[in-house]
Amino acid sequence: MANLSQLRSTSITRCSLVVSPIDVWTRRLPAPSALIVLLEGIHTKPIRKPDGTYLFLDLSPGSYLLTITSPSFIPYQQIIETASLPPLNPIVTVPLLPSPGYAYPAASTAIAFALNDASGTPCAGVKVWAYASEDTSARGRISQDLLPAGADTAMIGLLQGQTVAGESLLLRGQGMEELVRVAEVLHGGGIRLEQPVKGSYRRGAALLPAVDTRSAHNGIVILPFRGTLPRSFAVKAFAESESSNASAELTARAGEVITAQSLTLH
């Protein structure tokens, strides 16, 4: 019979977190050289798999700050609670939005502008959201009879273009509207939302292209839009810092990247 000194110790490696970054504009995985994926306080680099995901192994249960930086995308940060992730599938999908260093795909539709304060100084890291404001730009419509307030799953009829977790949309109908973000694309034409809807919406309520982003280090904002878009369409844009805000009505053209006039926070 073997004594304890002869027994081998077995090390079991456990996958604690899978980070799946995705370019929200192209719905593609970024090139590995384009990203730096880190957890604050964890000095071991993640393992990058061929499918473009990043694996963190053997993390102690707890709260971690996930940071993704890139010359092509707006910096991303998110608090990850490992205890809230499914043990057998601990995947976090990270939506990445373009920065001024982004290489535009062919026939891209976007609006770019500079965001400044009252003195003309570029404003970095300011929250910006925008949406196509005309129903002719709708990506799809609610197909169920009623989407009640508090629901986080919606059935969509003929949603145009591929949709991924992290994409923003404006939900509008019955005199109400709110910005929503896709958490998961469901089989059978449905989407699960990150947060429950605040209002109640009936069949036919529109889902319009929207963007939820931040200004880059030099104050530049890029608003990308996807879908089957009209040749020209109106866009409403809003910027908000802790002490000031701004809004603008802009015009986008399908298949073009337009540089608009700068926006000033007041």
XYZ file of C-alpha atoms in Angstrom:
266
model
C 0.000 0.000 0.000
C 1.439 3.392 -1.004
C 2.210 5.855 1.756
C 1.261 9.524 1.592
C 4.682 10.568 0.282
C 4.122 8.398 -2.766
C 0.740 9.857 -3.643
C 0.626 12.433 -6.400
C -1.214 15.687 -5.823
C -3.690 16.541 -8.546
C -4.223 20.160 -9.592
C -7.649 20.921 -11.056
C -7.830 23.990 -13.262
C -11.168 25.773 -13.203
C -12.410 28.289 -15.762
C -13.799 31.166 -13.720
C -14.545 33.751 -16.414
C -14.813 33.841 -20.211
C -14.664 37.311 -21.779
C -16.124 37.495 -25.288
C -15.341 40.913 -26.839
C -17.212 41.792 -29.993
C -17.231 44.747 -32.358
C -20.839 45.921 -32.041
C -20.648 47.604 -35.436
C -19.383 44.671 -37.541
C -20.558 41.868 -35.192
C -17.049 40.390 -35.548
C -14.336 39.460 -33.051
C -11.498 42.016 -33.006
C -7.972 40.958 -33.981
C -6.005 39.682 -30.955
C -3.346 42.369 -31.386
C -6.022 45.063 -31.060
C -6.999 44.399 -27.430
C -5.563 44.331 -23.931
C -7.887 42.426 -21.590
C -7.190 42.680 -17.850
C -8.761 42.121 -14.456
C -7.656 44.705 -11.909
C -5.494 43.071 -9.241
C -4.935 39.887 -11.283
C -1.415 39.788 -12.688
C -1.825 36.595 -14.700
C -2.759 37.273 -18.313
C -5.870 35.555 -19.670
C -5.646 32.731 -22.183
C -6.880 33.748 -25.627
C -8.688 30.952 -27.442
C -8.879 30.594 -31.249
C -12.544 31.660 -31.139
C -11.476 35.103 -29.857
C -12.551 34.691 -26.234
C -10.316 35.269 -23.189
C -10.229 32.793 -20.302
C -9.411 33.615 -16.688
C -8.672 30.531 -14.606
C -8.923 29.742 -10.905
C -10.217 33.095 -9.698
C -11.289 33.377 -6.094
C -15.011 34.181 -5.827
C -15.490 37.934 -5.649
C -15.819 41.229 -7.489
C -13.373 42.173 -10.264
C -12.955 45.213 -12.494
C -12.678 44.108 -16.125
C -10.781 46.550 -18.356
C -10.373 46.375 -22.133
C -8.207 48.917 -23.938
C -7.457 49.246 -27.631
C -6.311 51.838 -30.182
C -9.434 51.014 -32.214
C -12.177 51.034 -29.566
C -13.468 53.186 -26.721
C -11.991 51.908 -23.399
C -14.357 49.546 -21.620
C -14.786 48.841 -17.903
C -17.249 46.588 -16.085
C -17.519 45.175 -12.573
C -17.770 41.370 -12.758
C -19.317 39.417 -9.873
C -18.046 35.883 -10.407
C -20.624 34.409 -8.028
C -23.448 35.643 -10.300
C -22.102 33.860 -13.400
C -23.350 30.380 -14.413
C -20.658 27.963 -13.127
C -20.735 25.845 -16.295
C -20.871 28.798 -18.703
C -19.341 31.911 -17.084
C -19.371 34.026 -20.259
C -19.471 37.824 -20.291
C -20.059 39.413 -23.711
C -18.349 42.792 -24.030
C -19.657 45.248 -26.652
C -16.897 47.405 -28.156
C -17.603 50.688 -29.938
C -15.275 52.491 -32.367
C -12.795 55.196 -31.367
C -11.010 57.666 -33.693
C -8.395 54.984 -34.472
C -11.010 52.631 -35.900
C -10.703 51.387 -39.503
C -14.161 51.903 -40.995
C -15.663 48.953 -42.895
C -16.747 49.579 -46.473
C -20.049 51.456 -46.872
C -20.187 52.347 -43.171
C -22.895 54.635 -41.840
C -21.753 56.898 -39.026
C -21.589 60.418 -37.663
C -18.429 61.782 -36.015
C -18.114 65.033 -34.095
C -15.963 66.738 -31.466
C -17.323 67.268 -27.941
C -15.976 70.352 -26.148
C -16.664 72.334 -23.005
C -17.589 76.032 -23.006
C -13.921 77.040 -23.270
C -13.359 74.841 -26.336
C -11.406 72.154 -24.473
C -12.061 68.585 -25.676
C -14.153 66.533 -23.236
C -12.996 62.936 -22.730
C -15.015 60.058 -21.300
C -18.393 61.803 -21.470
C -21.486 59.603 -21.839
C -23.126 60.038 -25.242
C -26.217 58.357 -26.612
C -28.057 58.807 -29.873
C -30.746 57.213 -31.993
C -32.294 57.373 -35.437
C -35.454 59.333 -34.745
C -37.678 58.399 -37.720
C -39.737 55.193 -37.848
C -38.562 54.598 -41.423
C -35.194 53.615 -39.870
C -36.698 50.903 -37.624
C -34.711 47.665 -37.303
C -37.828 45.740 -36.303
C -41.090 45.862 -34.377
C -42.611 44.163 -31.334
C -44.592 41.148 -32.548
C -46.361 40.138 -29.314
C -49.733 41.634 -28.382
C -48.335 43.311 -25.268
C -44.868 43.904 -23.851
C -45.772 44.873 -20.264
C -43.758 47.156 -18.020
C -41.205 45.099 -16.106
C -40.704 42.530 -18.881
C -37.167 41.787 -19.993
C -37.906 39.510 -22.966
C -39.462 40.699 -26.222
C -40.513 38.943 -29.405
C -39.447 40.782 -32.550
C -40.872 40.450 -36.038
C -38.294 40.426 -38.860
C -35.403 42.133 -37.049
C -33.127 43.536 -39.764
C -29.478 42.503 -39.659
C -27.574 40.387 -37.165
C -27.997 41.470 -33.557
C -25.570 40.751 -30.707
C -25.460 41.202 -26.945
C -24.501 44.747 -26.057
C -26.316 46.418 -28.944
C -28.482 49.419 -28.067
C -31.924 50.140 -29.527
C -34.597 52.756 -28.938
C -37.976 51.219 -28.140
C -40.827 53.528 -29.176
C -44.615 53.133 -29.180
C -47.857 54.437 -27.673
C -46.317 57.854 -27.036
C -43.409 56.424 -25.000
C -39.793 55.683 -25.761
C -36.745 54.356 -23.909
C -33.222 53.224 -24.651
C -32.740 49.453 -24.224
C -29.718 47.171 -24.567
C -29.711 43.585 -25.796
C -28.424 41.045 -23.263
C -29.058 37.905 -25.335
C -30.463 36.966 -28.720
C -32.996 34.163 -28.262
C -34.034 31.430 -30.658
C -37.289 32.043 -32.453
C -36.970 35.791 -32.989
C -36.743 37.082 -29.431
C -34.295 39.186 -27.430
C -33.597 39.387 -23.716
C -32.854 42.878 -22.420
C -30.273 43.897 -19.815
C -32.938 45.814 -17.867
C -36.734 45.391 -17.748
C -38.687 47.897 -19.837
C -40.157 50.843 -17.938
C -43.270 51.314 -20.068
C -45.858 49.038 -21.655
C -45.742 48.586 -25.442
C -48.163 46.980 -27.883
C -47.633 45.065 -31.090
C -45.952 47.242 -33.716
C -43.827 49.323 -31.328
C -40.634 50.198 -33.201
C -37.027 49.299 -32.390
C -34.779 52.023 -33.814
C -30.977 51.937 -34.273
C -29.259 53.522 -31.273
C -25.764 54.066 -29.862
C -24.645 54.252 -26.222
C -20.981 55.278 -26.094
C -18.438 57.737 -24.647
C -16.228 60.437 -26.079
C -12.614 59.427 -26.780
C -9.502 60.857 -25.089
C -9.460 63.732 -27.607
C -13.183 64.456 -27.306
C -14.140 62.782 -30.587
C -17.457 60.911 -30.649
C -18.348 58.280 -33.256
C -21.953 57.186 -33.701
C -22.206 54.021 -35.857
C -25.540 52.844 -37.256
C -26.493 49.529 -38.842
C -29.524 48.101 -40.543
C -31.407 48.772 -43.759
C -31.327 52.539 -43.474
C -32.963 55.287 -45.540
C -30.663 57.242 -47.845
C -30.846 60.133 -45.364
C -32.235 60.016 -41.823
C -32.467 62.197 -38.724
C -30.471 61.421 -35.581
C -30.933 62.851 -32.091
C -27.760 62.933 -29.977
C -27.285 63.680 -26.276
C -24.176 64.145 -24.125
C -24.135 64.341 -20.338
C -21.370 64.838 -17.782
C -21.712 65.307 -14.019
C -22.294 69.059 -14.323
C -23.331 69.795 -17.908
C -25.131 68.427 -20.933
C -25.806 69.045 -24.607
C -28.059 67.806 -27.384
C -28.158 68.064 -31.158
C -30.250 67.051 -34.120
C -28.030 65.603 -36.841
C -28.468 64.089 -40.277
C -26.881 60.777 -41.303
C -26.558 59.317 -44.789
C -26.554 55.582 -45.429
C -23.151 54.261 -46.497
C -21.245 57.404 -45.472
C -19.202 58.556 -42.469
C -20.147 62.197 -41.904
C -18.232 64.704 -39.779
C -20.714 66.991 -38.037
C -20.145 70.292 -36.265
C -18.709 70.122 -32.754
C -21.053 69.881 -29.785
C -20.525 72.074 -26.700
C -21.380 71.065 -23.135
C -23.090 73.768 -21.072
